[in-house]
Amino acid sequence: MKLLEQKIRSNGQVLPGDVLKVDSFLNHQVDPELMSEVGKEFKRHFADAPVTKILTVESSGIAPAVFTGYEFKVPVVFARKHKSVTLKDDMYTSVVYSYTKKVSNHISIARKFLSADDSVLIIDDFLANGQAVEGLIDIINQAGAKLLGVGIVIEKTFQKGRQLLDKRDIPVYSLARIKAFENGQVVFTEEQEKSDGTNVK
Amino acid sequence: MKLLEQKIRSNGQVLPGDVLKVDSFLNHQVDPELMSEVGKEFKRHFADAPVTKILTVESSGIAPAVFTGYEFKVPVVFARKHKSVTLKDDMYTSVVYSYTKKVSNHISIARKFLSADDSVLIIDDFLANGQAVEGLIDIINQAGAKLLGVGIVIEKTFQKGRQLLDKRDIPVYSLARIKAFENGQVVFTEEQEKSDGTNVK
């Protein structure tokens, strides 16, 4: 998605340790018009997928997820993060390790909002090591729901998240794919569309 | 806003202690089409206000705030919540007490996203005791920014939040105003438009 790549180039900050800071339009300050385009692009790509529900994780996933939900006209559920293990009967819970913050969080979704009848599209802001997405997939499996695909705003192709999903033939569509940081500059993969795989039927 | 009142009547759950649970369309599961209408209604009401930025607090404020930001074509900044007091030079920080959870949280916004040049509209999901809004106003004051008004999705008129804002002549517009819970049913104020005050110029 050219518009997003331009925004990353002009507004993203590359920090030591391969950290890309995009808090001026995605993570803290949000650009709603860009998020609307993000939602439209996910809809264009996953157009044929019979999505009944969109799942994400608070807080940075919410903006891209709700605009995508708006395009699909389906509800969006955002998993809540918890420090402690307060397992409750009425919640699906999974553990997510954050490599950035070096802590484990629990994420949970109320059982009443996800069932075996649901066909789910996961939307998240970043795919790096894939821990958040793995946590959501765990919850989808607990519910017996069907996973149709994963939509990511920014992917770091050099970290293991994408590989983990490809191995299990899960359709992943990332709007910006970063293959490296060189001299403080972002290098995107060249073959965006080709690497997106086929559409979900 | 009739559509919202209908949704609250049909999908809200009244729990003991005057708690209204709206996690099926606002707090956990989100109805993006309703949120889009919410954004349009805030735009209609605050149409003449020269808004440069919208402020909210993670996580439940994000969905209504980003759709409102979309209508105004301005950036949305969501304050981050922290348990601990990690005061940083590059952040504005305030303390917010939650009556529901009986804990104090710190909320913060990066200084670079709010300045004396900004004219701010606050959007939040609930107004009860007004603590979250007070925290955001504190941050707006620290930045020397101008507060144009407060847009609330659901207000409990019988708690003190609205009064605190009215005393300081801050324009507040709430889309659903609940004056009581009677026998597990929600009772809305009758004079919605009249009680909204005048438009912001």
XYZ file of C-alpha atoms in Angstrom:
402
model
C 0.000 0.000 0.000
C 1.894 2.979 -1.382
C 0.182 5.586 0.819
C 1.231 3.696 3.940
C 4.812 3.185 2.740
C 5.078 6.923 2.067
C 3.735 7.672 5.549
C 6.257 5.284 7.113
C 9.106 6.877 5.137
C 8.094 10.427 6.024
C 6.840 9.960 9.594
C 8.350 6.727 10.940
C 11.423 6.834 13.154
C 13.981 4.048 13.052
C 15.463 3.481 16.506
C 18.340 1.253 17.603
C 17.485 -2.455 17.800
C 15.399 -2.500 14.619
C 12.577 -0.640 16.323
C 10.262 1.349 14.047
C 8.361 4.075 15.850
C 5.093 4.979 14.158
C 3.430 6.725 17.075
C 2.594 9.769 14.956
C -0.051 7.955 12.888
C -0.716 4.474 14.285
C 0.311 3.706 17.881
C -0.426 6.784 19.957
C -1.499 9.521 17.585
C -3.754 8.012 14.927
C -4.406 9.266 11.382
C -8.087 8.366 10.899
C -8.113 9.020 7.154
C -5.172 6.664 6.677
C -6.889 4.089 8.880
C -9.984 4.347 6.710
C -7.835 3.592 3.640
C -6.286 0.679 5.550
C -9.768 -0.712 6.203
C -10.719 -0.360 2.541
C -7.537 -2.099 1.417
C -8.139 -5.087 3.728
C -11.684 -5.283 2.387
C -10.398 -5.206 -1.184
C -7.947 -8.024 -0.501
C -10.189 -10.278 1.593
C -13.311 -9.365 -0.376
C -14.413 -12.946 -0.980
C -13.876 -14.121 2.602
C -17.175 -14.707 4.470
C -16.023 -12.804 7.554
C -18.444 -12.720 10.506
C -16.121 -11.157 13.051
C -12.875 -9.227 13.282
C -10.487 -9.824 16.162
C -7.671 -7.622 17.393
C -5.781 -6.782 20.586
C -5.988 -3.505 22.513
C -4.905 -0.778 22.069
C -3.004 -0.201 18.826
C -4.972 -2.769 16.848
C -8.312 -1.083 17.503
C -8.127 1.785 14.972
C -7.259 -0.334 11.909
C -9.652 -3.070 13.079
C -12.727 -0.859 13.488
C -12.301 0.726 10.059
C -11.928 -2.747 8.557
C -15.025 -3.875 10.466
C -16.856 -0.883 9.046
C -16.046 -2.024 5.490
C -17.087 -5.635 6.172
C -20.125 -4.529 8.236
C -19.233 -6.995 11.001
C -18.514 -6.579 14.728
C -14.950 -6.095 15.962
C -13.808 -7.676 19.224
C -10.658 -6.401 20.879
C -8.906 -8.740 23.299
C -8.096 -7.198 26.660
C -4.581 -7.433 28.064
C -4.010 -8.390 31.693
C -0.878 -8.636 33.758
C -2.287 -11.313 36.057
C -3.860 -14.689 35.396
C -7.424 -14.030 36.404
C -8.886 -17.017 34.596
C -12.632 -16.763 34.400
C -15.149 -19.279 33.135
C -16.748 -16.778 30.808
C -13.494 -15.782 29.069
C -11.131 -17.344 26.563
C -7.581 -16.561 27.681
C -4.123 -16.957 26.142
C -0.593 -15.884 27.000
C 1.334 -13.423 24.841
C 5.023 -12.720 25.289
C 6.229 -9.292 24.243
C 9.800 -9.347 22.923
C 9.867 -5.538 22.963
C 8.779 -5.172 26.577
C 10.118 -8.546 27.755
C 6.945 -9.367 29.696
C 4.161 -11.910 29.334
C 0.624 -10.620 29.199
C -2.608 -12.515 29.222
C -5.147 -11.594 26.600
C -8.790 -12.520 26.890
C -12.063 -12.367 25.018
C -15.524 -12.945 26.478
C -16.882 -16.323 25.350
C -20.202 -14.820 24.358
C -18.527 -12.863 21.546
C -16.842 -15.774 19.761
C -18.330 -19.131 18.817
C -17.894 -22.092 16.465
C -20.215 -20.281 14.044
C -17.733 -17.466 13.544
C -15.365 -16.978 10.618
C -12.666 -14.625 11.792
C -10.318 -12.113 10.235
C -7.499 -11.020 12.562
C -6.316 -7.426 12.153
C -3.271 -6.068 13.963
C -0.908 -3.122 13.707
C 2.397 -5.047 13.659
C 3.663 -8.504 12.783
C 7.153 -9.146 14.098
C 7.589 -12.270 16.196
C 3.910 -13.032 15.835
C 3.132 -13.487 19.514
C -0.049 -11.391 19.599
C -1.445 -13.109 16.503
C -0.559 -16.527 17.960
C -2.475 -15.625 21.125
C -5.536 -14.662 19.082
C -5.284 -17.875 17.025
C -5.148 -19.857 20.278
C -8.370 -18.136 21.376
C -10.023 -18.766 17.982
C -9.137 -22.458 18.351
C -10.535 -22.569 21.882
C -13.804 -21.189 20.533
C -13.824 -23.667 17.640
C -14.151 -20.716 15.259
C -12.679 -20.615 11.760
C -9.689 -18.410 10.939
C -9.975 -16.937 7.438
C -6.879 -14.779 7.419
C -4.651 -12.213 9.057
C -4.386 -8.568 8.012
C -1.341 -6.662 9.220
C -0.593 -2.967 8.841
C 3.212 -3.228 9.125
C 5.210 -6.452 8.877
C 8.883 -6.981 9.627
C 9.657 -9.807 7.239
C 12.993 -10.559 8.895
C 11.400 -11.643 12.166
C 9.778 -15.005 12.643
C 6.056 -14.107 12.784
C 5.306 -14.413 9.073
C 7.125 -17.755 8.809
C 5.092 -19.247 11.663
C 1.860 -18.322 9.876
C 3.033 -19.399 6.398
C 3.952 -22.835 7.750
C 0.334 -23.405 8.676
C -0.984 -22.012 5.376
C -2.744 -19.108 7.057
C -3.402 -16.340 4.495
C -1.554 -13.198 5.609
C -1.854 -9.807 3.954
C 0.486 -7.066 5.154
C 0.068 -3.535 3.843
C 3.724 -2.599 4.334
C 6.475 -5.219 4.402
C 9.806 -4.147 5.822
C 12.752 -6.371 4.969
C 15.465 -4.352 6.670
C 16.574 -1.129 8.248
C 19.697 0.293 6.611
C 21.424 3.419 7.911
C 18.289 4.480 9.747
C 16.187 4.037 6.588
C 13.336 1.616 6.024
C 13.751 -0.866 3.177
C 10.503 -2.362 1.918
C 10.203 -5.691 0.081
C 9.820 -5.054 -3.620
C 7.308 -7.679 -4.552
C 4.396 -6.612 -2.389
C 1.491 -8.103 -4.315
C 3.308 -11.269 -5.355
C 4.222 -12.130 -1.786
C 0.690 -11.589 -0.513
C -0.371 -15.002 -1.709
C -3.734 -15.677 -3.242
C -7.039 -14.274 -2.094
C -9.087 -16.197 0.437
C -12.079 -17.949 -1.109
C -29.202 9.968 19.516
C -32.128 7.607 19.034
C -30.119 4.832 17.363
C -27.782 4.677 20.355
C -30.606 4.746 22.899
C -32.266 1.847 21.071
C -28.992 -0.078 21.098
C -28.566 0.541 24.833
C -32.141 -0.606 25.502
C -31.809 -3.754 23.412
C -28.184 -4.725 24.099
C -27.143 -3.034 27.344
C -27.182 -4.953 30.606
C -27.987 -3.227 33.878
C -25.983 -4.757 36.707
C -26.181 -4.134 40.479
C -24.582 -0.868 41.632
C -25.877 1.205 38.711
C -23.420 -0.427 36.324
C -24.392 -0.449 32.651
C -22.638 -3.099 30.620
C -22.330 -2.217 26.947
C -19.569 -4.633 26.027
C -21.539 -5.985 23.080
C -21.168 -2.804 21.011
C -18.795 -0.343 22.700
C -16.385 -1.660 25.346
C -15.143 -5.022 24.165
C -17.093 -5.934 21.070
C -17.505 -2.828 18.927
C -20.232 -2.057 16.369
C -18.278 -0.102 13.728
C -21.361 1.120 11.862
C -22.805 2.549 15.075
C -19.424 4.143 15.846
C -19.435 5.749 12.417
C -22.854 7.268 13.189
C -21.480 8.416 16.552
C -18.636 10.199 14.749
C -21.057 11.874 12.346
C -23.275 13.045 15.192
C -20.351 14.620 17.070
C -19.339 16.336 13.841
C -22.878 17.623 13.348
C -22.984 19.036 16.867
C -19.501 20.540 17.031
C -19.515 21.509 13.353
C -18.423 25.101 13.929
C -15.626 24.272 16.364
C -12.142 24.749 14.837
C -10.881 21.392 16.102
C -7.228 20.571 15.380
C -6.957 17.432 17.509
C -9.116 14.850 19.223
C -8.065 13.377 22.554
C -9.288 10.210 24.223
C -8.075 7.503 26.620
C -7.300 3.892 25.704
C -8.991 1.516 25.086
C -12.742 2.065 24.980
C -12.506 5.660 23.825
C -10.539 4.810 20.697
C -13.357 3.541 18.459
C -15.704 6.541 18.880
C -12.713 8.919 18.776
C -11.228 7.665 15.495
C -14.557 7.825 13.669
C -15.031 11.364 14.997
C -11.499 12.226 13.885
C -12.352 10.847 10.458
C -15.282 13.280 10.182
C -13.217 16.272 11.337
C -10.173 15.161 9.287
C -7.876 15.708 12.271
C -5.477 13.417 14.171
C -6.660 11.486 17.236
C -4.344 10.985 20.207
C -5.177 8.319 22.743
C -3.672 8.690 26.216
C -1.914 5.602 27.492
C -2.757 4.216 30.935
C 0.010 3.166 33.319
C -0.097 1.592 36.731
C 3.181 3.143 37.843
C 4.441 6.710 37.921
C 7.095 6.619 35.251
C 7.290 10.359 34.783
C 9.195 11.210 31.646
C 10.299 14.568 30.353
C 8.747 13.989 26.968
C 5.281 13.119 28.323
C 2.389 14.997 29.876
C 1.035 12.884 32.733
C -2.019 13.038 34.975
C -3.640 10.813 37.594
C -7.058 9.254 37.054
C -8.980 7.501 39.791
C -11.389 4.791 38.683
C -14.430 4.525 40.953
C -15.442 1.288 39.245
C -12.088 -0.441 39.703
C -11.040 1.486 42.813
C -7.516 2.090 41.525
C -5.542 5.122 40.401
C -3.975 5.038 36.966
C -1.642 7.453 35.346
C -2.475 8.579 31.854
C 0.042 10.163 29.555
C 0.413 11.763 26.155
C 3.672 12.473 24.333
C 4.434 16.204 24.388
C 5.153 16.269 20.694
C 1.492 15.506 19.921
C -0.097 18.377 21.874
C 0.891 22.033 21.913
C -0.426 25.519 22.668
C -1.478 25.755 19.009
C -4.025 22.955 19.415
C -7.784 23.303 19.840
C -9.000 20.062 21.320
C -12.192 18.060 21.331
C -12.251 15.304 23.978
C -14.194 12.154 23.040
C -14.859 9.364 25.525
C -17.172 6.389 25.886
C -18.577 7.172 29.352
C -19.079 10.161 31.605
C -19.864 9.193 35.179
C -17.648 10.726 37.849
C -15.648 12.475 35.175
C -12.216 11.345 36.298
C -10.894 10.366 32.862
C -12.073 13.641 31.304
C -10.541 15.604 34.204
C -7.220 13.864 33.578
C -7.339 14.801 29.902
C -8.241 18.417 30.754
C -5.274 18.510 33.136
C -3.033 17.392 30.251
C -4.579 19.954 27.872
C -3.838 22.656 30.455
C -0.240 21.454 30.870
C 0.188 21.785 27.111
C -1.412 25.236 27.072
C -3.851 23.949 24.461
C -7.453 25.117 24.120
C -10.363 22.868 25.075
C -13.322 23.345 22.720
C -15.669 20.741 24.115
C -16.315 17.219 25.322
C -18.234 14.564 23.384
C -19.501 11.600 25.371
C -21.176 8.465 24.061
C -23.049 7.564 27.272
C -23.538 9.879 30.246
C -24.891 9.018 33.674
C -26.468 12.323 34.630
C -26.882 11.301 38.283
C -23.130 11.086 38.871
C -20.965 14.120 39.382
C -18.965 14.274 36.127
C -21.357 16.486 34.162
C -21.745 18.932 37.037
C -17.979 19.380 37.313
C -17.780 20.286 33.620
C -20.889 22.520 33.621
C -19.455 24.546 36.518
C -16.535 25.527 34.331
C -18.719 26.251 31.282
C -17.156 23.472 29.240
C -19.504 22.523 26.375
C -20.505 18.869 26.790
C -22.507 16.862 24.290
C -23.615 13.373 25.313
C -25.321 11.119 22.790
C -27.253 9.152 25.409
C -28.063 10.618 28.815
C -29.137 8.181 31.502
C -30.884 9.687 34.491
C -31.631 6.479 36.383
C -31.868 2.718 36.371
C -35.287 1.479 37.473
C -36.058 -2.230 37.881
C -33.139 -3.149 35.677
C -34.286 -0.749 32.956
C -32.476 2.298 31.629
C -34.295 5.627 31.969
C -33.038 8.341 29.614
C -33.433 12.077 30.196
C -36.294 13.381 28.098
C -34.888 16.693 27.025
C -31.841 15.535 25.100
C -31.327 18.463 22.747
C -32.333 21.146 25.236
C -29.856 19.928 27.827
C -27.003 19.801 25.349
C -26.438 23.521 25.639
C -25.562 25.659 22.683
C -23.180 24.792 19.906
C -19.539 25.722 20.207
C -18.620 28.719 18.086
